[in-house]
Coordinates of C-alpha atoms in Angstrom, one line a residue:
X1 CA -51.0 -39.4 36.8
X2 CA -53.5 -39.4 34.1
X3 CA -51.9 -39.8 30.6
X4 CA -51.9 -36.9 28.2
X5 CA -54.3 -37.2 25.3
X6 CA -53.2 -35.4 22.1
X7 CA -56.4 -35.5 20.2
X8 CA -58.3 -34.0 23.0
X9 CA -55.8 -31.4 23.5
X10 CA -56.2 -30.4 19.8
X11 CA -60.0 -30.3 20.1
X12 CA -59.8 -28.1 23.3
X13 CA -57.3 -25.8 21.6
X14 CA -59.4 -25.5 18.4
X15 CA -62.5 -24.6 20.6
X16 CA -60.5 -22.2 22.6
X17 CA -59.1 -20.5 19.5
X18 CA -62.5 -20.0 17.9
X19 CA -63.9 -18.7 21.2
X20 CA -61.0 -16.3 21.3
X21 CA -61.5 -15.1 17.7
X22 CA -65.2 -14.6 18.1
X23 CA -64.6 -12.7 21.5
X24 CA -62.0 -10.6 19.7
X25 CA -64.2 -10.0 16.8
X26 CA -67.1 -8.9 19.0
X27 CA -64.8 -6.8 20.9
X28 CA -63.7 -5.0 17.8
X29 CA -67.1 -4.7 16.4
X30 CA -68.6 -3.1 19.5
X31 CA -65.6 -0.9 20.3
X32 CA -65.8 2.7 20.3
X33 CA -63.6 3.3 17.2
X34 CA -65.7 0.9 15.2
X35 CA -68.9 2.6 16.2
X36 CA -67.3 6.0 15.4
X37 CA -66.2 4.6 11.9
X38 CA -69.6 3.2 11.0
X39 CA -71.3 6.4 12.1
X40 CA -69.0 8.5 9.8
X41 CA -69.5 6.1 7.0
X42 CA -73.1 6.5 7.5
X43 CA -72.8 10.3 7.3
X44 CA -70.8 10.3 4.3
X45 CA -73.1 8.1 2.4
X46 CA -76.2 10.2 3.6
X47 CA -74.2 13.3 2.5
X48 CA -73.8 11.9 -1.0
X49 CA -77.5 10.7 -1.3
X50 CA -76.9 7.1 -0.9
X51 CA -80.2 5.5 0.2
X52 CA -80.3 2.8 3.0
X53 CA -79.6 0.2 4.0
X54 CA -76.1 1.4 5.0
X55 CA -73.3 -1.1 5.9
X56 CA -73.4 -2.5 9.4
X57 CA -70.4 -2.9 11.8
X58 CA -70.2 -6.5 10.8
X59 CA -70.0 -5.6 7.1
X60 CA -67.4 -2.8 7.6
X61 CA -65.3 -5.1 9.8
X62 CA -65.5 -8.1 7.1
X63 CA -64.5 -5.4 4.4
X64 CA -61.5 -4.1 6.4
X65 CA -60.4 -7.7 7.2
X66 CA -60.6 -8.7 3.4
X67 CA -58.6 -5.5 2.3
X68 CA -55.8 -6.1 4.9
X69 CA -55.7 -9.9 4.2
X70 CA -55.4 -8.9 0.5
X71 CA -52.6 -6.3 1.0
X72 CA -50.6 -8.8 3.1
X73 CA -51.0 -11.5 0.5
X74 CA -49.8 -9.2 -2.2
X75 CA -46.8 -8.1 -0.3
X76 CA -45.7 -11.7 0.5
X77 CA -46.3 -13.0 -2.9
X78 CA -45.6 -9.8 -5.2
X79 CA -44.7 -6.9 -3.0
X80 CA -41.2 -8.0 -2.1
X81 CA -40.2 -8.8 -5.7
X82 CA -37.8 -5.7 -5.6
X83 CA -36.1 -7.1 -2.6
X84 CA -35.4 -10.5 -4.2
X85 CA -34.4 -8.6 -7.4
X86 CA -32.1 -6.7 -5.2
X87 CA -30.5 -9.7 -3.9
X88 CA -29.9 -11.1 -7.4
X89 CA -28.3 -7.9 -8.6
X90 CA -26.3 -7.9 -5.5
X91 CA -24.9 -11.3 -6.2
X92 CA -24.3 -10.4 -9.8
X93 CA -22.4 -7.3 -8.8
X94 CA -20.3 -9.2 -6.4
X95 CA -19.4 -11.6 -9.1
X96 CA -18.6 -8.7 -11.5
X97 CA -16.5 -7.1 -8.9
X98 CA -14.7 -10.5 -8.3
X99 CA -14.0 -10.9 -12.1
X100 CA -12.8 -7.2 -12.3
X101 CA -10.4 -7.8 -9.4
X102 CA -9.1 -11.0 -11.1
X103 CA -8.5 -9.2 -14.4
X104 CA -6.8 -6.2 -12.5
X105 CA -4.5 -8.8 -10.9
X106 CA -3.8 -10.5 -14.3
X107 CA -3.1 -7.1 -15.9
X108 CA -0.6 -6.2 -13.0
X109 CA 1.1 -9.4 -13.2
X110 CA 1.5 -9.0 -17.0
X111 CA 2.9 -5.7 -16.6
X112 CA 5.4 -6.8 -14.0
X113 CA 6.2 -10.1 -15.7
X114 CA 9.3 -9.7 -18.3
X115 CA 8.4 -12.9 -19.8
X116 CA 4.8 -12.1 -20.5
X117 CA 5.5 -10.9 -24.1
X118 CA 6.1 -13.6 -26.9
X119 CA 9.5 -13.9 -28.6
X120 CA 7.6 -12.7 -31.9
X121 CA 6.6 -9.6 -30.4
X122 CA 8.7 -6.6 -30.8
X123 CA 10.3 -5.4 -27.7
X124 CA 9.8 -1.8 -26.9
X125 CA 12.9 -0.8 -25.2
X126 CA 12.9 2.1 -22.6
X127 CA 15.9 3.8 -21.4
X128 CA 16.0 5.7 -18.2
X129 CA 19.1 7.0 -16.3
X130 CA 19.9 8.6 -12.9
X131 CA 22.1 8.7 -9.9
X132 CA 19.7 6.6 -7.7
X133 CA 21.7 7.4 -4.8
X134 CA 19.9 6.1 -1.7
X135 CA 17.6 4.2 -3.9
X136 CA 14.0 4.0 -2.4
X137 CA 10.5 3.0 -3.5
X138 CA 10.1 6.3 -5.4
X139 CA 12.7 5.2 -7.8
X140 CA 11.3 1.6 -8.0
X141 CA 7.9 3.2 -9.0
X142 CA 9.5 5.3 -11.5
X143 CA 11.0 2.1 -13.0
X144 CA 7.6 0.5 -13.1
X145 CA 5.9 3.5 -14.7
X146 CA 8.8 3.7 -17.3
X147 CA 8.6 0.0 -18.1
X148 CA 4.8 0.3 -18.7
X149 CA 5.6 2.5 -21.5
X150 CA 7.1 -0.5 -23.4
X151 CA 8.2 -4.0 -22.3
X152 CA 11.9 -4.0 -21.6
X153 CA 13.7 -1.3 -19.3
X154 CA 17.5 -0.6 -19.6
X155 CA 18.5 1.7 -16.7
X156 CA 21.6 3.7 -16.8
X157 CA 23.5 4.4 -13.5
X158 CA 25.4 7.7 -13.4
X159 CA 29.1 7.2 -12.5
X160 CA 30.6 8.7 -9.3
X161 CA 32.7 11.1 -11.2
X162 CA 30.0 12.6 -13.4
X163 CA 27.6 13.0 -10.3
X164 CA 30.5 14.6 -8.3
X165 CA 31.2 17.3 -11.0
X166 CA 27.5 18.2 -11.5
X167 CA 26.1 18.0 -7.8
X168 CA 28.8 16.8 -5.4
X169 CA 29.9 13.4 -4.4
X170 CA 27.2 10.6 -4.0
X171 CA 26.6 8.9 -0.6
X172 CA 26.8 5.5 -2.2
X173 CA 29.5 4.1 -4.6
X174 CA 28.6 3.2 -8.1
X175 CA 28.8 -0.5 -7.4
X176 CA 26.5 -0.3 -4.4
X177 CA 24.0 1.8 -6.7
X178 CA 24.3 -0.8 -9.5
X179 CA 23.4 -3.6 -7.1
X180 CA 20.3 -1.7 -5.8
X181 CA 19.1 -0.8 -9.3
X182 CA 19.7 -4.4 -10.7
X183 CA 18.0 -5.7 -7.7
X184 CA 14.6 -4.0 -8.5
X185 CA 12.1 -6.3 -10.2
X186 CA 11.1 -3.8 -12.7
X187 CA 14.5 -3.5 -14.2
X188 CA 15.6 -5.8 -17.2
X189 CA 19.2 -4.5 -17.7
X190 CA 21.7 -2.0 -16.3
X191 CA 24.1 0.2 -17.9
X192 CA 27.1 1.2 -15.8
X193 CA 29.2 4.4 -16.0
X194 CA 26.6 6.5 -17.6
X195 CA 27.3 10.3 -17.6
X196 CA 25.0 12.6 -15.5
X197 CA 24.7 14.8 -18.4
X198 CA 24.4 12.8 -21.8
X199 CA 25.7 14.4 -24.7
X200 CA 24.2 13.8 -28.2
X201 CA 27.0 11.3 -29.1
X202 CA 26.5 9.3 -25.9
X203 CA 22.8 9.3 -26.4
X204 CA 23.3 8.1 -30.1
X205 CA 25.6 5.2 -28.7
X206 CA 23.1 4.1 -26.1
X207 CA 20.2 4.2 -28.6
X208 CA 22.1 2.2 -31.2
X209 CA 23.9 -0.2 -28.7
X210 CA 20.8 -1.0 -26.6
X211 CA 18.1 -0.6 -29.4
X212 CA 16.4 2.0 -27.4
X213 CA 12.9 3.2 -28.6
X214 CA 12.3 5.9 -25.9
X215 CA 14.4 7.8 -23.3
X216 CA 12.1 8.5 -20.2
X217 CA 12.5 10.9 -17.1
X218 CA 10.2 12.3 -14.6
X219 CA 8.1 15.5 -15.1
X220 CA 10.4 17.4 -12.8
X221 CA 12.8 19.5 -14.7
X222 CA 16.4 18.3 -14.7
X223 CA 18.6 21.4 -15.4
X224 CA 22.4 21.3 -14.9
X225 CA 24.4 24.4 -15.4
X226 CA 21.4 26.0 -17.2
X227 CA 21.2 23.0 -19.7
X228 CA 18.4 20.5 -20.0
X229 CA 19.9 17.0 -19.4
X230 CA 17.5 15.5 -22.0
X231 CA 17.7 18.2 -24.5
X232 CA 19.2 16.0 -27.2
X233 CA 16.6 13.2 -26.5
X234 CA 13.8 15.7 -27.0
X235 CA 15.3 16.9 -30.3
X236 CA 15.3 13.2 -31.6
X237 CA 11.7 12.6 -30.6
X238 CA 12.7 9.9 -28.4
X239 CA 11.7 11.5 -25.1
X240 CA 8.8 10.5 -22.9
X241 CA 7.7 11.9 -19.6
X242 CA 6.4 10.1 -16.6
X243 CA 4.7 11.6 -13.4
X244 CA 7.0 11.4 -10.5
X245 CA 6.2 9.5 -7.3
X246 CA 4.8 12.3 -5.0
X247 CA 5.6 12.4 -1.4
X248 CA 9.1 10.9 -1.4
X249 CA 12.5 12.0 -2.7
X250 CA 16.0 11.5 -1.7
X251 CA 16.1 15.1 -0.4
X252 CA 13.3 14.1 2.0
X253 CA 15.0 11.0 3.2
X254 CA 18.4 12.5 3.8
X255 CA 16.7 15.4 5.5
X256 CA 15.1 13.0 8.0
X257 CA 18.5 11.6 8.8
X258 CA 20.2 15.0 9.4
X259 CA 17.2 16.1 11.5
X260 CA 17.1 13.1 13.7
X261 CA 13.3 13.1 14.5
X262 CA 10.4 10.6 14.7
X263 CA 7.9 12.8 12.9
X264 CA 8.1 10.7 9.7
X265 CA 6.6 7.7 11.5
X266 CA 3.1 8.8 10.9
X267 CA 1.5 10.7 8.1
X268 CA 1.3 14.3 9.4
X269 CA 2.0 13.4 12.9
X270 CA 4.1 15.2 15.2
X271 CA 6.8 13.3 16.9
X272 CA 9.7 14.0 19.1
X273 CA 11.4 17.3 18.4
X274 CA 14.8 16.6 16.7
X275 CA 18.0 18.1 16.2
X276 CA 20.8 18.0 13.8
X277 CA 23.4 15.3 13.9
X278 CA 26.1 17.7 14.9
X279 CA 26.6 19.1 18.3
X280 CA 25.6 22.5 17.1
X281 CA 21.9 22.6 17.7
X282 CA 21.4 26.2 16.6
X283 CA 20.2 26.9 13.1
X284 CA 20.5 30.7 12.6
X285 CA 20.2 30.3 8.8
X286 CA 16.9 28.6 9.0
X287 CA 18.1 25.8 6.9
X288 CA 16.9 23.1 9.4
X289 CA 13.4 24.5 8.9
X290 CA 13.7 24.2 5.2
X291 CA 14.9 20.6 5.6
X292 CA 12.3 19.5 8.2
X293 CA 10.0 16.9 6.7
X294 CA 7.7 14.0 7.6
X295 CA 6.5 11.3 5.1
X296 CA 4.0 13.0 2.8
X297 CA 3.6 9.6 0.8
X298 CA 0.0 8.6 0.7
X299 CA 0.1 4.7 0.6
X300 CA -3.0 3.2 -1.2
X301 CA -4.2 -0.2 -1.8
X302 CA -3.7 0.4 -5.5
X303 CA -0.1 1.1 -5.0
X304 CA 0.4 -1.9 -2.9
X305 CA -1.2 -4.1 -5.5
X306 CA 1.0 -2.5 -8.2
X307 CA 4.2 -3.5 -6.3
X308 CA 2.6 -6.9 -5.4
X309 CA 2.2 -7.7 -9.0
X310 CA 3.6 -11.2 -9.8
X311 CA 3.3 -12.3 -6.1
X312 CA 2.0 -15.8 -6.2
X313 CA 1.4 -18.3 -3.6
X314 CA 4.2 -20.9 -2.9
X315 CA 4.0 -23.9 -5.3
X316 CA 3.1 -27.2 -3.7
X317 CA 6.2 -28.7 -1.9
X318 CA 8.1 -25.6 -2.2
X319 CA 10.9 -24.9 0.5
X320 CA 9.8 -21.6 2.0
X321 CA 12.6 -19.5 3.6
X322 CA 12.0 -16.6 6.1
X323 CA 14.1 -13.7 6.9
X324 CA 13.0 -10.7 9.0
X325 CA 14.2 -7.1 9.9
X326 CA 13.5 -3.5 9.7
X327 CA 15.0 -3.1 6.1
X328 CA 15.2 0.5 6.8
X329 CA 16.8 2.7 4.1
X330 CA 16.7 -0.3 1.8
X331 CA 20.3 -0.7 0.1
X332 CA 22.5 -2.9 -1.6
X333 CA 23.5 -4.9 1.5
X334 CA 19.7 -6.0 1.9
X335 CA 19.5 -6.9 -1.8
X336 CA 22.6 -9.2 -1.6
X337 CA 21.2 -10.7 1.6
X338 CA 17.8 -11.6 0.0
X339 CA 19.7 -13.0 -3.0
X340 CA 21.6 -15.3 -0.6
X341 CA 18.7 -16.1 1.6
X342 CA 16.7 -17.4 -1.5
X343 CA 19.3 -19.9 -2.2
X344 CA 18.3 -21.7 0.9
X345 CA 15.1 -22.7 -0.8
X346 CA 12.4 -22.0 -3.5
X347 CA 10.3 -19.2 -1.9
X348 CA 11.5 -16.2 0.0
X349 CA 9.1 -14.6 2.5
X350 CA 10.5 -11.4 4.1
X351 CA 9.2 -10.1 7.4
X352 CA 9.1 -6.3 7.9
X353 CA 8.9 -5.2 11.5
X354 CA 6.4 -2.3 12.4
X355 CA 7.5 1.1 13.3
X356 CA 6.8 0.8 17.0
X357 CA 8.7 -2.6 17.1
X358 CA 11.7 -1.1 15.3
X359 CA 11.7 2.1 17.6
X360 CA 11.4 -0.3 20.7
X361 CA 14.4 -2.2 19.7
X362 CA 16.7 0.4 18.3
X363 CA 15.4 3.6 20.1
X364 CA 16.4 7.2 19.1
X365 CA 14.6 8.2 15.7
X366 CA 14.5 4.9 14.0
X367 CA 13.2 3.7 11.7
X368 CA 14.0 6.5 9.3
X369 CA 11.5 5.2 6.7
X370 CA 7.9 4.3 8.0
X371 CA 6.4 0.7 7.6
X372 CA 4.5 1.5 4.4
X373 CA 7.6 2.9 2.9
X374 CA 9.7 0.0 3.9
X375 CA 7.3 -2.6 2.7
X376 CA 7.1 -1.1 -0.8
X377 CA 10.9 -1.2 -1.0
X378 CA 11.0 -4.8 -0.1
X379 CA 8.2 -5.6 -2.4
X380 CA 10.1 -4.0 -5.3
X381 CA 13.1 -6.5 -4.8
X382 CA 13.4 -9.2 -7.4
X383 CA 14.6 -11.9 -5.0
X384 CA 11.6 -11.4 -2.8
X385 CA 8.4 -13.8 -3.3
X386 CA 6.2 -12.4 -0.6
X387 CA 6.2 -10.0 2.4
X388 CA 4.9 -10.4 6.0
X389 CA 3.7 -6.9 6.9
X390 CA 4.4 -5.9 10.6
X391 CA 6.1 -9.3 11.4
X392 CA 6.5 -10.2 14.9
X393 CA 9.9 -9.7 16.6
X394 CA 9.8 -13.3 18.1
X395 CA 9.4 -16.2 15.7
X396 CA 7.0 -18.8 17.3
X397 CA 6.1 -22.5 16.4
X398 CA 2.7 -21.3 15.5
X399 CA 4.1 -18.8 12.9
X400 CA 6.6 -21.3 11.5
X401 CA 3.6 -24.0 11.1
X402 CA 1.3 -21.2 9.6
X403 CA 3.6 -20.1 7.0
X404 CA 5.1 -23.5 6.4
X405 CA 8.7 -22.2 6.9
X406 CA 11.5 -24.5 6.3
X407 CA 14.4 -22.3 6.9
X408 CA 15.0 -19.0 9.0
X409 CA 18.0 -17.1 7.9
X410 CA 19.8 -14.2 9.3
X411 CA 23.0 -12.2 8.0
X412 CA 26.3 -12.0 9.7
X413 CA 26.3 -8.3 9.0
X414 CA 23.3 -6.3 10.0
X415 CA 22.2 -2.6 9.8
X416 CA 24.6 -2.0 12.8
X417 CA 21.5 -0.9 14.8
X418 CA 19.7 -4.1 15.0
X419 CA 18.9 -3.7 18.6
X420 CA 18.4 -7.4 19.3
X421 CA 21.8 -7.9 20.7
X422 CA 21.7 -4.6 22.6
X423 CA 18.0 -3.6 23.0
X424 CA 17.1 -0.1 23.9
X425 CA 18.4 0.5 27.5
X426 CA 15.5 0.2 30.2
X427 CA 12.8 -0.8 27.7
X428 CA 10.9 -3.7 29.2
X429 CA 9.5 -5.0 25.8
X430 CA 12.8 -5.0 23.8
X431 CA 14.1 -8.6 22.8
X432 CA 17.5 -9.9 22.5
X433 CA 18.7 -11.8 19.4
X434 CA 18.6 -15.1 21.3
X435 CA 15.0 -14.5 22.3
X436 CA 13.9 -13.6 18.7
X437 CA 15.4 -16.8 17.1
X438 CA 15.3 -19.3 20.1
X439 CA 12.4 -21.4 18.6
X440 CA 13.9 -21.7 14.9
X441 CA 17.2 -22.5 16.7
X442 CA 15.8 -25.2 18.7
X443 CA 14.0 -26.7 15.6
X444 CA 17.4 -26.8 13.7
X445 CA 16.0 -24.5 10.9
X446 CA 18.0 -21.3 11.8
X447 CA 20.9 -20.5 9.6
X448 CA 23.4 -17.5 9.4
X449 CA 24.4 -16.2 6.1
X450 CA 27.8 -14.5 5.4
X451 CA 27.0 -11.1 4.1
X452 CA 28.5 -10.3 0.8
X453 CA 29.1 -6.6 1.5
X454 CA 29.4 -4.8 4.8
X455 CA 27.2 -1.8 3.9
X456 CA 25.0 -1.0 6.8
X457 CA 22.5 1.8 7.8
X458 CA 25.0 3.0 10.3
X459 CA 27.5 3.2 7.6
X460 CA 25.3 5.1 5.3
X461 CA 24.5 7.7 8.1
X462 CA 28.3 8.0 8.9
X463 CA 29.0 8.9 5.2
X464 CA 26.2 11.6 5.5
X465 CA 27.4 12.9 8.8
X466 CA 31.1 13.3 7.4
X467 CA 29.5 15.7 4.7
X468 CA 26.8 17.3 6.8
X469 CA 27.5 20.8 5.8
X470 CA 27.4 20.1 2.1
X471 CA 24.2 18.0 2.3
X472 CA 22.4 20.5 4.5
X473 CA 23.0 23.2 2.0
X474 CA 22.2 21.0 -1.0
X475 CA 19.1 19.5 0.6
X476 CA 17.9 22.9 1.7
X477 CA 18.1 24.3 -2.0
X478 CA 16.6 21.0 -3.3
X479 CA 13.8 21.2 -0.7
X480 CA 12.8 24.5 -1.8
X481 CA 12.8 23.4 -5.5
X482 CA 10.6 20.5 -4.6
X483 CA 8.1 22.8 -2.8
X484 CA 8.0 25.0 -5.8
X485 CA 7.2 22.1 -8.1
X486 CA 4.3 21.0 -5.9
X487 CA 3.0 24.4 -5.6
X488 CA 2.9 25.0 -9.3
X489 CA 1.7 21.3 -9.9
X490 CA -1.3 21.9 -7.6
X491 CA -1.6 25.6 -7.7
X492 CA -1.0 25.7 -3.8
X493 CA 0.0 29.4 -4.0
X494 CA -3.5 30.2 -5.2
X495 CA -2.3 32.5 -8.0
X496 CA -5.6 31.6 -10.0
X497 CA -8.8 33.3 -9.3
X498 CA -11.9 31.0 -8.5
X499 CA -14.4 30.8 -11.0
X500 CA -17.0 33.4 -10.4
X501 CA -19.8 31.5 -12.2

């Protein structure tokens, strides 16, 4: 076989290229459209009185070629400058956005960190009081907002007796409510046995004893027996108002438990039709309709960032502890469990199971609070370092390695509806307790914690059931008041006429 000669190939390619170019040039110059173009150029020149000789087809083609080449060269070297400039601006914008996000995170951490302010800086002490019965993330957000008005938050927890006299007995005891409030990362100090209606003498005692600068409450009116609870604070010029957290209230949450439906799992979704806990399913008074509610809370990334303020990566060499669960109706039992769990290491990661997983395990209308609501409640706990959202029911070796988990813990007392030991009957995808913790048990990193208190979700529900009639009437009344508040706030009644301009 004759060897391939590269120089001869180049010569042949060169000759073929030139031959092809001349052939194409000849084809273009003799084509119908070129002949027509030259003809019309001659017609125009003659019309304007331009004497011959007129341009030939070769001259017109050369002019067109030069023009097209110039335009292409200009675009390549100069015309796409705006694209390059756009890329530069985009890079600068990305850097600026990263910087803004970094500054926002620093600001959020500063707002949440009680040690941010120097010792020489005067502490602006804020006082806030309430029953905080069935404490939820709405209360925690109120604490966060109140603390942002100063740099030290003192929270008074109303006594059982004063609550009972004003609006009926609370579901949780004062001790249980104290644990929940003190377990919030936005709270610096707690005052026990605070009266539901503060007298001027008591307010004066609080201000002097705790060196209070401002008394804070939400923008919803707090009227008891026709009297403003914070009238004395307003007279002293010590009162400040914060916006209430929309879309959540104790009234709404208790209503979910009494109604026993799953419509609160999704925003605006329609779940299973529910019924009251009692055997009497008729509701001639229409109170059930007044109580019926799904979660109206709108979870934004900003809200998650606010509650995540201060969350940092575990330090090098830290012993990471993991505990998972539904954490439905976040209560004092959960707070104490997290406190004990953190003692097993340096950094506590809490896994929060998704709505579908919880319902699959527990059945019925659980969880009472949806995933976003439960995540915020856990993030607001002072003992929690980070949260695993929509945590898997089964802990695998890959998960342990990925999160660098050194210890997996579980309480001896759970919510009474864990479902792992007795999964939902007939459900093929429900897991037992042994299946969920099989891997950490085999690895020797699984530990059981003796729960400090025996408060459970089932226990809370039982307390509410025992006083169902009272709660039904109270919630129905409170629900109407809340609806009126939102109607007035957003003019939902349409009382104002639209602008005719």
